[in-house]
Structure formats: structure tokens, C-alpha cells
Amino acid sequence: MQPQLLSIMRVAIALTFSQHAVVKLLGCTSIGCIPQPFTPLWLSGIVEIMLGSMLLFGLASRSVALLLAGVTAIAYFTTQTQQDFFPYLDDGKLAVVYGFAFLYLAVAGPGPWSIDGITATKPARAA
């Protein structure tokens, strides 16, 4: 069941991560409601929704997961470390967990229940 659980993990991570983008774009955050278009907060919400949706369905999963690992690392080092370097003290635990989960998905792949898994070509069997 390991490959199937990998697919379930990918979906769960993508869904919870995409919720952050939806809140950024449609809901209230600690810095105010609905950001103005083309601000850094708005742009990050758009990128997170697009990449999160691609990861949810398993489309270009390895590349998307690697990009998301980079996005979460940048977000952590530009926002969280201004308070403190350690994740427990600067409330950056979730960014660290997402970053490593995305890095794992970039290496492990999306699992069989994904667009990538369905469209992958099977190697020819040796006769």
C-alpha cells in the first residue's frame, strides 16, 4: 500500500497548502483582507494556488514539488527568520514541514493515483 499512501499524502499536503493561498486571496490574514493585485502577497497566493492545484492532481509533480520546496524555503527565510532563526520560536514550524514534505515528493514522485502516474509509459518487458 506504500504507493497508494504516497498518493494520499500528496493530495493531503496539496489540499492543506492550497488553503493558505485561498485565505491569502479571498479571506482575511493577519495583515488585512484581500490583498491588492500584483502585490507580493497577492502574487504568492496566485503561485501557491496554481502550483498547489497541479500537485493536487499530480501534474508535473516532481518539478512542482521542487518549486514549492523552494517557495517555502524562501518564505521561511524572508519572513520567519526576522523574528528568530529557530522554527519553534518564530512560528515557522509549518513552513519547515511543508518544505521537507515537498522535497520528499520531488524525490519520491506523485504515486500511482495522479495524472503523472496514469500517463507514465511503462518500460517494455524483456523477452
PDB file of C-alpha atoms in Angstrom:
ATOM      1  CA  MET A   1       0.000   0.000   0.000  1.00  0.00           C
ATOM      2  CA  GLN A   2       3.039   2.303   0.052  1.00  0.00           C
ATOM      3  CA  PRO A   3       2.499   3.766  -3.462  1.00  0.00           C
ATOM      4  CA  GLN A   4      -1.169   4.436  -2.766  1.00  0.00           C
ATOM      5  CA  LEU A   5      -0.367   6.055   0.573  1.00  0.00           C
ATOM      6  CA  LEU A   6       2.133   8.293  -1.225  1.00  0.00           C
ATOM      7  CA  SER A   7      -0.700   9.485  -3.478  1.00  0.00           C
ATOM      8  CA  ILE A   8      -2.935  10.116  -0.468  1.00  0.00           C
ATOM      9  CA  MET A   9      -0.147  12.054   1.256  1.00  0.00           C
ATOM     10  CA  ARG A  10       0.384  14.172  -1.863  1.00  0.00           C
ATOM     11  CA  VAL A  11      -3.321  15.035  -2.014  1.00  0.00           C
ATOM     12  CA  ALA A  12      -3.497  15.876   1.707  1.00  0.00           C
ATOM     13  CA  ILE A  13      -0.429  18.109   1.554  1.00  0.00           C
ATOM     14  CA  ALA A  14      -1.620  19.853  -1.616  1.00  0.00           C
ATOM     15  CA  LEU A  15      -5.092  20.487  -0.173  1.00  0.00           C
ATOM     16  CA  THR A  16      -3.862  21.911   3.107  1.00  0.00           C
ATOM     17  CA  PHE A  17      -1.195  24.004   1.384  1.00  0.00           C
ATOM     18  CA  SER A  18      -3.706  25.391  -1.126  1.00  0.00           C
ATOM     19  CA  GLN A  19      -5.905  26.553   1.745  1.00  0.00           C
ATOM     20  CA  HIS A  20      -3.197  29.060   2.644  1.00  0.00           C
ATOM     21  CA  ALA A  21      -3.381  30.520  -0.848  1.00  0.00           C
ATOM     22  CA  VAL A  22      -7.166  30.738  -0.760  1.00  0.00           C
ATOM     23  CA  VAL A  23      -7.011  32.597   2.548  1.00  0.00           C
ATOM     24  CA  LYS A  24      -4.415  34.971   1.104  1.00  0.00           C
ATOM     25  CA  LEU A  25      -6.560  35.757  -1.923  1.00  0.00           C
ATOM     26  CA  LEU A  26     -10.118  35.622  -0.591  1.00  0.00           C
ATOM     27  CA  GLY A  27     -10.025  35.792   3.169  1.00  0.00           C
ATOM     28  CA  CYS A  28      -8.521  37.835   5.910  1.00  0.00           C
ATOM     29  CA  THR A  29      -4.954  37.413   7.059  1.00  0.00           C
ATOM     30  CA  SER A  30      -3.057  38.984   9.915  1.00  0.00           C
ATOM     31  CA  ILE A  31      -2.083  41.896   7.668  1.00  0.00           C
ATOM     32  CA  GLY A  32      -5.541  42.674   6.322  1.00  0.00           C
ATOM     33  CA  CYS A  33      -8.214  41.467   3.952  1.00  0.00           C
ATOM     34  CA  ILE A  34      -7.991  40.692   0.217  1.00  0.00           C
ATOM     35  CA  PRO A  35      -4.607  41.979  -0.975  1.00  0.00           C
ATOM     36  CA  GLN A  36      -4.284  44.464  -3.787  1.00  0.00           C
ATOM     37  CA  PRO A  37      -3.463  42.868  -7.155  1.00  0.00           C
ATOM     38  CA  PHE A  38       0.203  42.489  -8.073  1.00  0.00           C
ATOM     39  CA  THR A  39       1.497  42.904  -4.528  1.00  0.00           C
ATOM     40  CA  PRO A  40       3.897  40.256  -3.196  1.00  0.00           C
ATOM     41  CA  LEU A  41       1.149  38.708  -1.044  1.00  0.00           C
ATOM     42  CA  TRP A  42      -1.254  38.529  -3.999  1.00  0.00           C
ATOM     43  CA  LEU A  43       1.406  37.081  -6.323  1.00  0.00           C
ATOM     44  CA  SER A  44       2.410  34.448  -3.781  1.00  0.00           C
ATOM     45  CA  GLY A  45      -1.254  33.470  -3.404  1.00  0.00           C
ATOM     46  CA  ILE A  46      -1.631  33.059  -7.161  1.00  0.00           C
ATOM     47  CA  VAL A  47       1.554  30.973  -7.421  1.00  0.00           C
ATOM     48  CA  GLU A  48       0.544  28.829  -4.454  1.00  0.00           C
ATOM     49  CA  ILE A  49      -2.928  28.147  -5.880  1.00  0.00           C
ATOM     50  CA  MET A  50      -1.558  27.223  -9.311  1.00  0.00           C
ATOM     51  CA  LEU A  51       1.251  25.002  -8.041  1.00  0.00           C
ATOM     52  CA  GLY A  52      -0.875  23.532  -5.248  1.00  0.00           C
ATOM     53  CA  SER A  53      -3.574  22.599  -7.756  1.00  0.00           C
ATOM     54  CA  MET A  54      -1.035  20.989 -10.065  1.00  0.00           C
ATOM     55  CA  LEU A  55       0.346  18.987  -7.160  1.00  0.00           C
ATOM     56  CA  LEU A  56      -3.170  18.033  -6.050  1.00  0.00           C
ATOM     57  CA  PHE A  57      -3.889  16.384  -9.390  1.00  0.00           C
ATOM     58  CA  GLY A  58      -0.354  15.071  -9.817  1.00  0.00           C
ATOM     59  CA  LEU A  59       0.574  17.087 -12.903  1.00  0.00           C
ATOM     60  CA  ALA A  60       4.328  17.621 -13.353  1.00  0.00           C
ATOM     61  CA  SER A  61       4.517  16.631  -9.698  1.00  0.00           C
ATOM     62  CA  ARG A  62       8.249  16.315  -9.231  1.00  0.00           C
ATOM     63  CA  SER A  63       9.012  19.715 -10.739  1.00  0.00           C
ATOM     64  CA  VAL A  64       6.109  21.392  -8.957  1.00  0.00           C
ATOM     65  CA  ALA A  65       7.083  19.851  -5.615  1.00  0.00           C
ATOM     66  CA  LEU A  66      10.662  21.040  -6.056  1.00  0.00           C
ATOM     67  CA  LEU A  67       9.428  24.564  -6.860  1.00  0.00           C
ATOM     68  CA  LEU A  68       7.150  24.507  -3.820  1.00  0.00           C
ATOM     69  CA  ALA A  69      10.030  23.358  -1.610  1.00  0.00           C
ATOM     70  CA  GLY A  70      11.952  26.386  -2.840  1.00  0.00           C
ATOM     71  CA  VAL A  71       8.975  28.696  -2.326  1.00  0.00           C
ATOM     72  CA  THR A  72       8.514  27.544   1.252  1.00  0.00           C
ATOM     73  CA  ALA A  73      12.239  27.896   1.951  1.00  0.00           C
ATOM     74  CA  ILE A  74      12.228  31.442   0.587  1.00  0.00           C
ATOM     75  CA  ALA A  75       9.101  32.259   2.582  1.00  0.00           C
ATOM     76  CA  TYR A  76      10.654  30.878   5.744  1.00  0.00           C
ATOM     77  CA  PHE A  77      13.951  32.717   5.392  1.00  0.00           C
ATOM     78  CA  THR A  78      12.384  36.032   4.353  1.00  0.00           C
ATOM     79  CA  THR A  79       9.550  36.188   6.887  1.00  0.00           C
ATOM     80  CA  GLN A  80      10.020  33.780   9.773  1.00  0.00           C
ATOM     81  CA  THR A  81      13.717  34.297  10.455  1.00  0.00           C
ATOM     82  CA  GLN A  82      13.140  38.009  11.027  1.00  0.00           C
ATOM     83  CA  GLN A  83      11.663  37.008  14.398  1.00  0.00           C
ATOM     84  CA  ASP A  84      14.055  34.192  15.305  1.00  0.00           C
ATOM     85  CA  PHE A  85      16.035  31.560  13.431  1.00  0.00           C
ATOM     86  CA  PHE A  86      14.563  28.513  15.162  1.00  0.00           C
ATOM     87  CA  PRO A  87      11.212  27.256  13.804  1.00  0.00           C
ATOM     88  CA  TYR A  88       9.691  26.680  17.241  1.00  0.00           C
ATOM     89  CA  LEU A  89      10.429  30.237  18.357  1.00  0.00           C
ATOM     90  CA  ASP A  90       9.439  32.062  15.165  1.00  0.00           C
ATOM     91  CA  ASP A  91       6.232  30.107  14.401  1.00  0.00           C
ATOM     92  CA  GLY A  92       7.765  28.691  11.242  1.00  0.00           C
ATOM     93  CA  LYS A  93       7.221  25.018  12.028  1.00  0.00           C
ATOM     94  CA  LEU A  94       4.587  24.588   9.325  1.00  0.00           C
ATOM     95  CA  ALA A  95       6.799  26.150   6.637  1.00  0.00           C
ATOM     96  CA  VAL A  96       9.622  23.768   7.546  1.00  0.00           C
ATOM     97  CA  VAL A  97       7.321  20.725   7.479  1.00  0.00           C
ATOM     98  CA  TYR A  98       5.822  21.749   4.127  1.00  0.00           C
ATOM     99  CA  GLY A  99       9.285  22.376   2.699  1.00  0.00           C
ATOM    100  CA  PHE A 100      10.552  18.918   3.599  1.00  0.00           C
ATOM    101  CA  ALA A 101       7.292  17.249   2.524  1.00  0.00           C
ATOM    102  CA  PHE A 102       7.587  18.934  -0.885  1.00  0.00           C
ATOM    103  CA  LEU A 103      11.232  17.925  -1.115  1.00  0.00           C
ATOM    104  CA  TYR A 104      10.247  14.317  -0.354  1.00  0.00           C
ATOM    105  CA  LEU A 105       7.526  14.398  -3.029  1.00  0.00           C
ATOM    106  CA  ALA A 106      10.032  15.796  -5.533  1.00  0.00           C
ATOM    107  CA  VAL A 107      12.242  12.759  -4.941  1.00  0.00           C
ATOM    108  CA  ALA A 108       9.594  10.055  -4.370  1.00  0.00           C
ATOM    109  CA  GLY A 109       7.185  11.149  -7.094  1.00  0.00           C
ATOM    110  CA  PRO A 110       3.415  11.568  -7.024  1.00  0.00           C
ATOM    111  CA  GLY A 111       2.303   7.971  -6.558  1.00  0.00           C
ATOM    112  CA  PRO A 112       0.072   5.930  -8.854  1.00  0.00           C
ATOM    113  CA  TRP A 113      -3.123   7.942  -8.302  1.00  0.00           C
ATOM    114  CA  SER A 114      -2.007  11.011 -10.251  1.00  0.00           C
ATOM    115  CA  ILE A 115      -2.015  12.350 -13.787  1.00  0.00           C
ATOM    116  CA  ASP A 116       1.724  11.670 -13.927  1.00  0.00           C
ATOM    117  CA  GLY A 117       1.203   8.122 -12.665  1.00  0.00           C
ATOM    118  CA  ILE A 118      -1.587   7.389 -15.125  1.00  0.00           C
ATOM    119  CA  THR A 119       0.200   8.809 -18.160  1.00  0.00           C
ATOM    120  CA  ALA A 120       3.626   7.335 -17.384  1.00  0.00           C
ATOM    121  CA  THR A 121       4.901   4.992 -20.016  1.00  0.00           C
ATOM    122  CA  LYS A 122       5.661   1.526 -18.768  1.00  0.00           C
ATOM    123  CA  PRO A 123       9.059   0.141 -19.739  1.00  0.00           C
ATOM    124  CA  ALA A 124       8.983  -2.715 -22.206  1.00  0.00           C
ATOM    125  CA  ARG A 125       9.349  -6.129 -20.627  1.00  0.00           C
ATOM    126  CA  ALA A 126      12.400  -8.118 -21.578  1.00  0.00           C
ATOM    127  CA  ALA A 127      11.621 -11.280 -23.516  1.00  0.00           C
TER     128      ALA A 127
END
